[in-house]
CSV table of C-alpha atoms in Angstrom, one decimal:
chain,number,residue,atom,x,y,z
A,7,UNK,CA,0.0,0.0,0.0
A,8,UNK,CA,1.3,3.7,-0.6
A,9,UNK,CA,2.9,5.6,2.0
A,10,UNK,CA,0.3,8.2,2.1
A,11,UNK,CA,-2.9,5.9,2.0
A,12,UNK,CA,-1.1,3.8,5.3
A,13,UNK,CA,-0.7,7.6,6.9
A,14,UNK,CA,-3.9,8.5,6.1
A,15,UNK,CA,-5.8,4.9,7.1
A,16,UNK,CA,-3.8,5.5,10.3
A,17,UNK,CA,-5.0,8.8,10.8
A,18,UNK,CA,-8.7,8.1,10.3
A,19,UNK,CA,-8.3,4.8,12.5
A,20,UNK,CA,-7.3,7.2,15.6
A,21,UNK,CA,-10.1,9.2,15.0
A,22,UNK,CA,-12.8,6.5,17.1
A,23,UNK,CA,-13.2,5.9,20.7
A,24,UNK,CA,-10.0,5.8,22.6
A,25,UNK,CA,-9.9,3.7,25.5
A,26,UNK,CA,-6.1,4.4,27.2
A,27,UNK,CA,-7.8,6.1,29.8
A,28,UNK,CA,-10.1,2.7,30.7
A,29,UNK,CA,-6.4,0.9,30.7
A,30,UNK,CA,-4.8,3.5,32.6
A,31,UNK,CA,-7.7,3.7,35.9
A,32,UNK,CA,-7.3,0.2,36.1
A,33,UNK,CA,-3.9,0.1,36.3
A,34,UNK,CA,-3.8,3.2,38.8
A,35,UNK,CA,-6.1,1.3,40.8
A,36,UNK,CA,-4.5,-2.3,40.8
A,37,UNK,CA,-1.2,0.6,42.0
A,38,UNK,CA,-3.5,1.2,45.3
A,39,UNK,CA,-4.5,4.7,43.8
A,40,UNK,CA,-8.6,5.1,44.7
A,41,UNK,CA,-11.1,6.4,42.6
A,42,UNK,CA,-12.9,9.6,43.0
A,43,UNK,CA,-16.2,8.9,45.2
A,44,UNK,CA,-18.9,10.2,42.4
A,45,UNK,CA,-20.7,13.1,44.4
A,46,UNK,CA,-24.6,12.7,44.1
A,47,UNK,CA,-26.6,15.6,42.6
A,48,UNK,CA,-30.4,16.2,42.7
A,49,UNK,CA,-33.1,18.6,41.6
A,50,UNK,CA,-36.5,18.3,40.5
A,51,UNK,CA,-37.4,20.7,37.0
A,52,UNK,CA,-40.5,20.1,34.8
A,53,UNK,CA,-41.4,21.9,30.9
A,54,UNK,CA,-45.0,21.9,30.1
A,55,UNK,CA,-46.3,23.1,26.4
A,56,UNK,CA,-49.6,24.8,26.7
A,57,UNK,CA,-52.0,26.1,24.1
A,58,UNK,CA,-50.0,29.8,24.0
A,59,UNK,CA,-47.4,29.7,26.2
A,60,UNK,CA,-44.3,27.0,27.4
A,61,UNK,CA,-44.1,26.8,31.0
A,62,UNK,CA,-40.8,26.1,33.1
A,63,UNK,CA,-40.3,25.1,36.8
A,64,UNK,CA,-37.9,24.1,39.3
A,65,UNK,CA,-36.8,24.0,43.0
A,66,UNK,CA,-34.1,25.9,45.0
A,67,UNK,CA,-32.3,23.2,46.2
A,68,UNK,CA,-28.5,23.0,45.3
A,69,UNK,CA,-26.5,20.0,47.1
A,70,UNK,CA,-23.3,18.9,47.4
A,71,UNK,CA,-23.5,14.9,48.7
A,72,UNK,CA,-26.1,14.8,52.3
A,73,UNK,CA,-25.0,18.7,52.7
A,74,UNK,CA,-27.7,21.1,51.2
A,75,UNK,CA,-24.9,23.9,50.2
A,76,UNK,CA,-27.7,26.5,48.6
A,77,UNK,CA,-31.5,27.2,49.5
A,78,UNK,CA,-31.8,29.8,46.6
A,79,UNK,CA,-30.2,28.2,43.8
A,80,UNK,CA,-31.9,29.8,40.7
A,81,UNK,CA,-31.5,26.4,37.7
A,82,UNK,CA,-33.7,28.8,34.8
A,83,UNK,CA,-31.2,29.9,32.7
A,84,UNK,CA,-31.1,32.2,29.3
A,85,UNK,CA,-29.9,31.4,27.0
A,86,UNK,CA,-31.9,33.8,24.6
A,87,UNK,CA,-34.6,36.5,25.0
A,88,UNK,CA,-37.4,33.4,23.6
A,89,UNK,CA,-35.3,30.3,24.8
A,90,UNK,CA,-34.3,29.1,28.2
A,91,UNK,CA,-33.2,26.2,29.7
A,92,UNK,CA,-33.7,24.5,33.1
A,93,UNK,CA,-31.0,22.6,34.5
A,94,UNK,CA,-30.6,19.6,36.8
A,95,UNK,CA,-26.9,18.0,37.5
A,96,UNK,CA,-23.7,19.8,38.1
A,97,UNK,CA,-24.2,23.3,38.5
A,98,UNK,CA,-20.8,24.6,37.9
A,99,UNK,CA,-21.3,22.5,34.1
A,100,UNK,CA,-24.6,24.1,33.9
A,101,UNK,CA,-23.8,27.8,34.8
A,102,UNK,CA,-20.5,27.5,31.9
A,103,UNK,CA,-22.3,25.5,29.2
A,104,UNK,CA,-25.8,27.7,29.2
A,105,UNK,CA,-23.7,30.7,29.1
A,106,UNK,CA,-21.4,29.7,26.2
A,107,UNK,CA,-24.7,28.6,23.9
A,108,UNK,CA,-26.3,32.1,25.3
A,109,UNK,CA,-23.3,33.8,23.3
A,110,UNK,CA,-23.7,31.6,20.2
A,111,UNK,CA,-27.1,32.4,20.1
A,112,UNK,CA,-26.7,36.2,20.4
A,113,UNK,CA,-23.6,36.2,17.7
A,114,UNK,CA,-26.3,33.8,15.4
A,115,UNK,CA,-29.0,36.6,16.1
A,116,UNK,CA,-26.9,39.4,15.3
A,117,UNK,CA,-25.5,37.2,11.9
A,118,UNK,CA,-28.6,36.6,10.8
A,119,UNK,CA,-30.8,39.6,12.1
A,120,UNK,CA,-33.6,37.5,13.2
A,121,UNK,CA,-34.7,35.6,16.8
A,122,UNK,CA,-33.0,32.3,17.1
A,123,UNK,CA,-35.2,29.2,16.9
A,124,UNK,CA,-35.1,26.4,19.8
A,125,UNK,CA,-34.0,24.2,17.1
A,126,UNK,CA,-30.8,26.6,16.9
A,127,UNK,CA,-30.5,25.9,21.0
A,128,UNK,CA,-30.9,22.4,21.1
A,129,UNK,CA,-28.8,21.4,18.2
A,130,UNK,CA,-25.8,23.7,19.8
A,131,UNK,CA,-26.3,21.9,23.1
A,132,UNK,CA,-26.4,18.2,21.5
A,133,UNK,CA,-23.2,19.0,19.3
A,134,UNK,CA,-21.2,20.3,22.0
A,135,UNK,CA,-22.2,17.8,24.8
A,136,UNK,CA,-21.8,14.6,22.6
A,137,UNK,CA,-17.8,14.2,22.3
A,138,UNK,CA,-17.7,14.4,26.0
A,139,UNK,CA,-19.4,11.3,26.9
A,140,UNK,CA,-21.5,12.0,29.2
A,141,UNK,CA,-18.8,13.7,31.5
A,142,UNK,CA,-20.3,17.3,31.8
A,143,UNK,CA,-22.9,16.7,34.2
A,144,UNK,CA,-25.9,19.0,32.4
A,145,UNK,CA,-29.3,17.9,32.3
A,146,UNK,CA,-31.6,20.3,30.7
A,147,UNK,CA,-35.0,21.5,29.5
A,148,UNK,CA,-34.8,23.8,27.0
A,149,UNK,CA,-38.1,25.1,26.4
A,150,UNK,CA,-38.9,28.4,24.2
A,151,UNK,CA,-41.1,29.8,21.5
A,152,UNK,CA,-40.7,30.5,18.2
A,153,UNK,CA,-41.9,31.6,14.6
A,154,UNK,CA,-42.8,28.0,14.6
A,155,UNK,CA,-44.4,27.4,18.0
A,156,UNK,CA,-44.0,26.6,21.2
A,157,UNK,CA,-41.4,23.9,22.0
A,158,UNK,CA,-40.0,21.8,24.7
A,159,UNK,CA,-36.7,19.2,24.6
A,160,UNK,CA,-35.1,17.2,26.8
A,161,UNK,CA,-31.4,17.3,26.3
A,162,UNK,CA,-29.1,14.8,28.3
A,163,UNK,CA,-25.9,14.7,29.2
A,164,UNK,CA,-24.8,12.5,26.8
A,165,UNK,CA,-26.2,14.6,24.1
A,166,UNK,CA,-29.3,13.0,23.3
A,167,UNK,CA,-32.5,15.3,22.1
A,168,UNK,CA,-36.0,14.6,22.8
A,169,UNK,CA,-39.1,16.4,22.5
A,170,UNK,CA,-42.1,16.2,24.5
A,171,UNK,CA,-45.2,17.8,25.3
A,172,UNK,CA,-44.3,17.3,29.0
A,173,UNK,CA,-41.0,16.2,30.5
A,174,UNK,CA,-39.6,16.2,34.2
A,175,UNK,CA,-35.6,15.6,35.0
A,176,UNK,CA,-33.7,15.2,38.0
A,177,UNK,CA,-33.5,13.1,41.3
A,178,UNK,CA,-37.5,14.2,41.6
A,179,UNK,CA,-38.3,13.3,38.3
A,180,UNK,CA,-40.0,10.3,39.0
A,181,UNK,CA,-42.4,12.0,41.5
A,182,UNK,CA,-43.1,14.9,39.4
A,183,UNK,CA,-43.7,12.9,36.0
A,184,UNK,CA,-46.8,11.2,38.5
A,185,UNK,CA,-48.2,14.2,38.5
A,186,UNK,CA,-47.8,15.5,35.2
A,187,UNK,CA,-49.3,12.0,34.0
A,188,UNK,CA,-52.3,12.1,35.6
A,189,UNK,CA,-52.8,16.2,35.1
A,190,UNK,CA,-52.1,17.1,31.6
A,191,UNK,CA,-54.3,17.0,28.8
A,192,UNK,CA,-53.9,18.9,25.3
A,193,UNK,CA,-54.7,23.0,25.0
A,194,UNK,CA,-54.0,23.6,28.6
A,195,UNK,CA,-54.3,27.3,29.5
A,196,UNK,CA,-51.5,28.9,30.7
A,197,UNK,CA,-52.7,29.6,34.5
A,198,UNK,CA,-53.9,25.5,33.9
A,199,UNK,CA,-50.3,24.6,32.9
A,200,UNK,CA,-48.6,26.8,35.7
A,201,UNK,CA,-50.5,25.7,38.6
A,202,UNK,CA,-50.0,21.9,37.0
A,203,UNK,CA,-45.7,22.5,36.8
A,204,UNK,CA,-46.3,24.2,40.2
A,205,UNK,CA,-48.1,20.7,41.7
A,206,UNK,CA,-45.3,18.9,39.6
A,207,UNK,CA,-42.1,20.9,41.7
A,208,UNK,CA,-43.7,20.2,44.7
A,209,UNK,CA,-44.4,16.5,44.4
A,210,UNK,CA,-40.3,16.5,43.5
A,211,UNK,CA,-39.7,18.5,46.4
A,212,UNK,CA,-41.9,16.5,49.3
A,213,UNK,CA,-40.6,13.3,48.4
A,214,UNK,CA,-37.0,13.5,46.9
A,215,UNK,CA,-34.4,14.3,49.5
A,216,UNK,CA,-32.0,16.0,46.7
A,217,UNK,CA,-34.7,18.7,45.9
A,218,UNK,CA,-35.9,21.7,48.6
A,219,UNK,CA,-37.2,25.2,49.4
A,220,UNK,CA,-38.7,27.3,46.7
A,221,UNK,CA,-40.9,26.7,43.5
A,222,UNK,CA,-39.4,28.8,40.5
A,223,UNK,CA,-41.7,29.3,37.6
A,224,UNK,CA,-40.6,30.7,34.1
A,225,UNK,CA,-43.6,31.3,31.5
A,226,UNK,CA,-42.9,31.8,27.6
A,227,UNK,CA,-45.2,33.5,25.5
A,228,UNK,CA,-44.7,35.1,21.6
A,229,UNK,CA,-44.8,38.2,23.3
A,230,UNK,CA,-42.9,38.0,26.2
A,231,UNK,CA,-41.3,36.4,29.1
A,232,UNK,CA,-42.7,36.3,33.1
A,233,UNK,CA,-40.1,34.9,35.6
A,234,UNK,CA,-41.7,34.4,39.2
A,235,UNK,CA,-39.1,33.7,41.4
A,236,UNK,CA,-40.6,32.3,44.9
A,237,UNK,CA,-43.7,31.2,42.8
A,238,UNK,CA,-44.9,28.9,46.0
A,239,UNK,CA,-42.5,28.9,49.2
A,240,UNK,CA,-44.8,27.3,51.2
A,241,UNK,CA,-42.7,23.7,50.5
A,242,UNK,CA,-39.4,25.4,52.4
A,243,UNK,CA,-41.8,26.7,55.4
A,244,UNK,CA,-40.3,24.3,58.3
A,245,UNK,CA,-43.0,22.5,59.8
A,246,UNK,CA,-41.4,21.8,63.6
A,247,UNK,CA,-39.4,24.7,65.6
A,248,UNK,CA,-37.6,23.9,68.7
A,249,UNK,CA,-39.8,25.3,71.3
A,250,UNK,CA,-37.9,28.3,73.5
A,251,UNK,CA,-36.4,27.5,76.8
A,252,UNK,CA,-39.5,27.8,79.9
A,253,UNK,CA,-38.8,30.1,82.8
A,254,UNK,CA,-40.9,29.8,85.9
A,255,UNK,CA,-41.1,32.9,87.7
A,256,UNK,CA,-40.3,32.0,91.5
A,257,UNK,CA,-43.7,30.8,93.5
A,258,UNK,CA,-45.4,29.5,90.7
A,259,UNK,CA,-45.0,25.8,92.2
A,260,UNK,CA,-46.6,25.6,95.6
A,261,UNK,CA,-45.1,24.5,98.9
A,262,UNK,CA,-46.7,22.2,100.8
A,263,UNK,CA,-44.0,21.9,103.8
A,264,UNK,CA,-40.7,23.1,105.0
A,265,UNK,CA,-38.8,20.5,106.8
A,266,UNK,CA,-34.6,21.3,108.0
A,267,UNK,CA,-32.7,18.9,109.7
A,268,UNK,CA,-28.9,19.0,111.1
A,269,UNK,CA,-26.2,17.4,109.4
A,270,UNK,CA,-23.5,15.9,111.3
A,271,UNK,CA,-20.1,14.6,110.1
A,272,UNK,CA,-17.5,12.6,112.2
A,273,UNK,CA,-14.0,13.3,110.2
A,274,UNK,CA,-11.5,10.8,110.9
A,275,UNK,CA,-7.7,11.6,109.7
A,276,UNK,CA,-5.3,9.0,109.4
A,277,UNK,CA,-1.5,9.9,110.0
A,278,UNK,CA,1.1,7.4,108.4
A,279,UNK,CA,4.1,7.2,109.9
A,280,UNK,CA,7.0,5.6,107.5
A,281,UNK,CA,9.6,4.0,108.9
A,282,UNK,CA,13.3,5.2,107.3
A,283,UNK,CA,15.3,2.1,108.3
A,284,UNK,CA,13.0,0.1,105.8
A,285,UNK,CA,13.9,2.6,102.5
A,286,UNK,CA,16.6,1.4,100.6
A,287,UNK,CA,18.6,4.0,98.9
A,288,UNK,CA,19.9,2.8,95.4
């Protein structure tokens, strides 16, 4: 074969999944090197497409293992003035990667002097997630509307797309998807499909221990865009205080009798006497 095909063959060949780094973890473990622990992450968020209108909720909750490290952790992010995204995993990955595809967008909009679609969004998203495997830990919604309508798509980590009419992510998920089962129907209006999203966060937040506090609701019209942060806060209202310390005033227990009585005490002292001839000096 000629040089250059066998340089270019070998090229392409190198091009597929590399697994070095599956050979190289196993040898650093079989070396006594331990793996990472693999922090857990939870949140409940929930898209719902109504007849005008796409609606968006999550919690508040932001945790880092058992710890609860933010009660007012906002997860709706822009990404452009029709299209945001809610967003369950890590949030460090989610904060970076919504903000980078909220600059595309805005250099797309200026390019082509019209409002990005969500198509434009999701596609960004799926291309730039894919090559890393599944190793960026964002899990989104990305809901918006459109020339073409109202849209909602679940985008995983790994870069797969999927749209829905109704979708739920995170830890709370399967809670919340209960609820959106059994409440959704087609042409819902948009106080319908806010209160149902609303019922959806809470179910998410009462019985998932990864997912707390507040209810954050994010409406998308043609027109415009409402944001109600602290939509319902009734879920982080605690339910038991530690009751205050009592101080009875002096009196308030009667006495019945008063009884004294003298204390003697014998003390005794013992005096040891040592004798020196028995003390051997060394």
């Amino acid at each position: 074969m000629d040089t250059f095909l066998q340089a270019y063959f070998q090229e392409k060949s190198s091009l597929g999944f590399n697994f070095d780094n599956s050979l190289r973890n196993e040898k650093l473990i079989k070396d006594g090197i331990k793996e990472l622990p693999v922090v857990k992450t939870g949140t409940t968020i929930v898209g719902v497409v109504c007849k005008e209108c796409v609606v968006l909720g999550a919690d508040t909750r932001a945790t880092n293992g058992p710890i609860v490290a933010d009660k007012d952790c906002d997860k709706i992010h822009r990404l452009a003035d029709n299209i945001y995204a809610a967003g369950a995993g890590t949030a460090a990955d989610l904060d970076h990667v919504t903000s980078m595809i909220e600059g595309k967008l805005e250099l797309l909009r200026l390019q082509m002097n019209r409002q990005p679609r969500v198509s434009n969004a999701v596609s960004m998203l799926s291309r730039h997630l894919y090559p890393y495997q599944g190793y960026i830990g964002a899990h989104l919604i990305v809901a918006g509307s459109d020339i073409t309508g109202n849209y909602i798509y679940q985008v995983s980590n790994y870069g797969s797309i999927m749209q829905h009419p109704y979708v739920s992510m995170g830890s709370g998920s399967l809670s919340a998807t209960t609820v959106l089962e059994s409440g959704y129907r087609d042409g819902l209006s948009q106080d319908e499909g806010t209160e149902l999203v609303a019922s959806a966060i809470r179910a998410g937040i009462y019985n998932d221990l990864y997912s707390g506090s507040n209810v954050n609701i994010l409406i998308i019209t043609s027109k415009n865009v409402h944001h109600f942060r602290y939509f319902d806060t009734t879920a982080a209202t605690r339910l038991y205080r530690q009751p205050k310390l009592t101080v009875f005033p002096k009196g308030t227990t009667p006495q019945i009798m008063e009884k004294i009585e003298e204390l003697k005490v014998s003390l005794i002292e013992n005096t040891t006497v040592q004798d020196i001839s028995d003390v051997v000096m060394a």
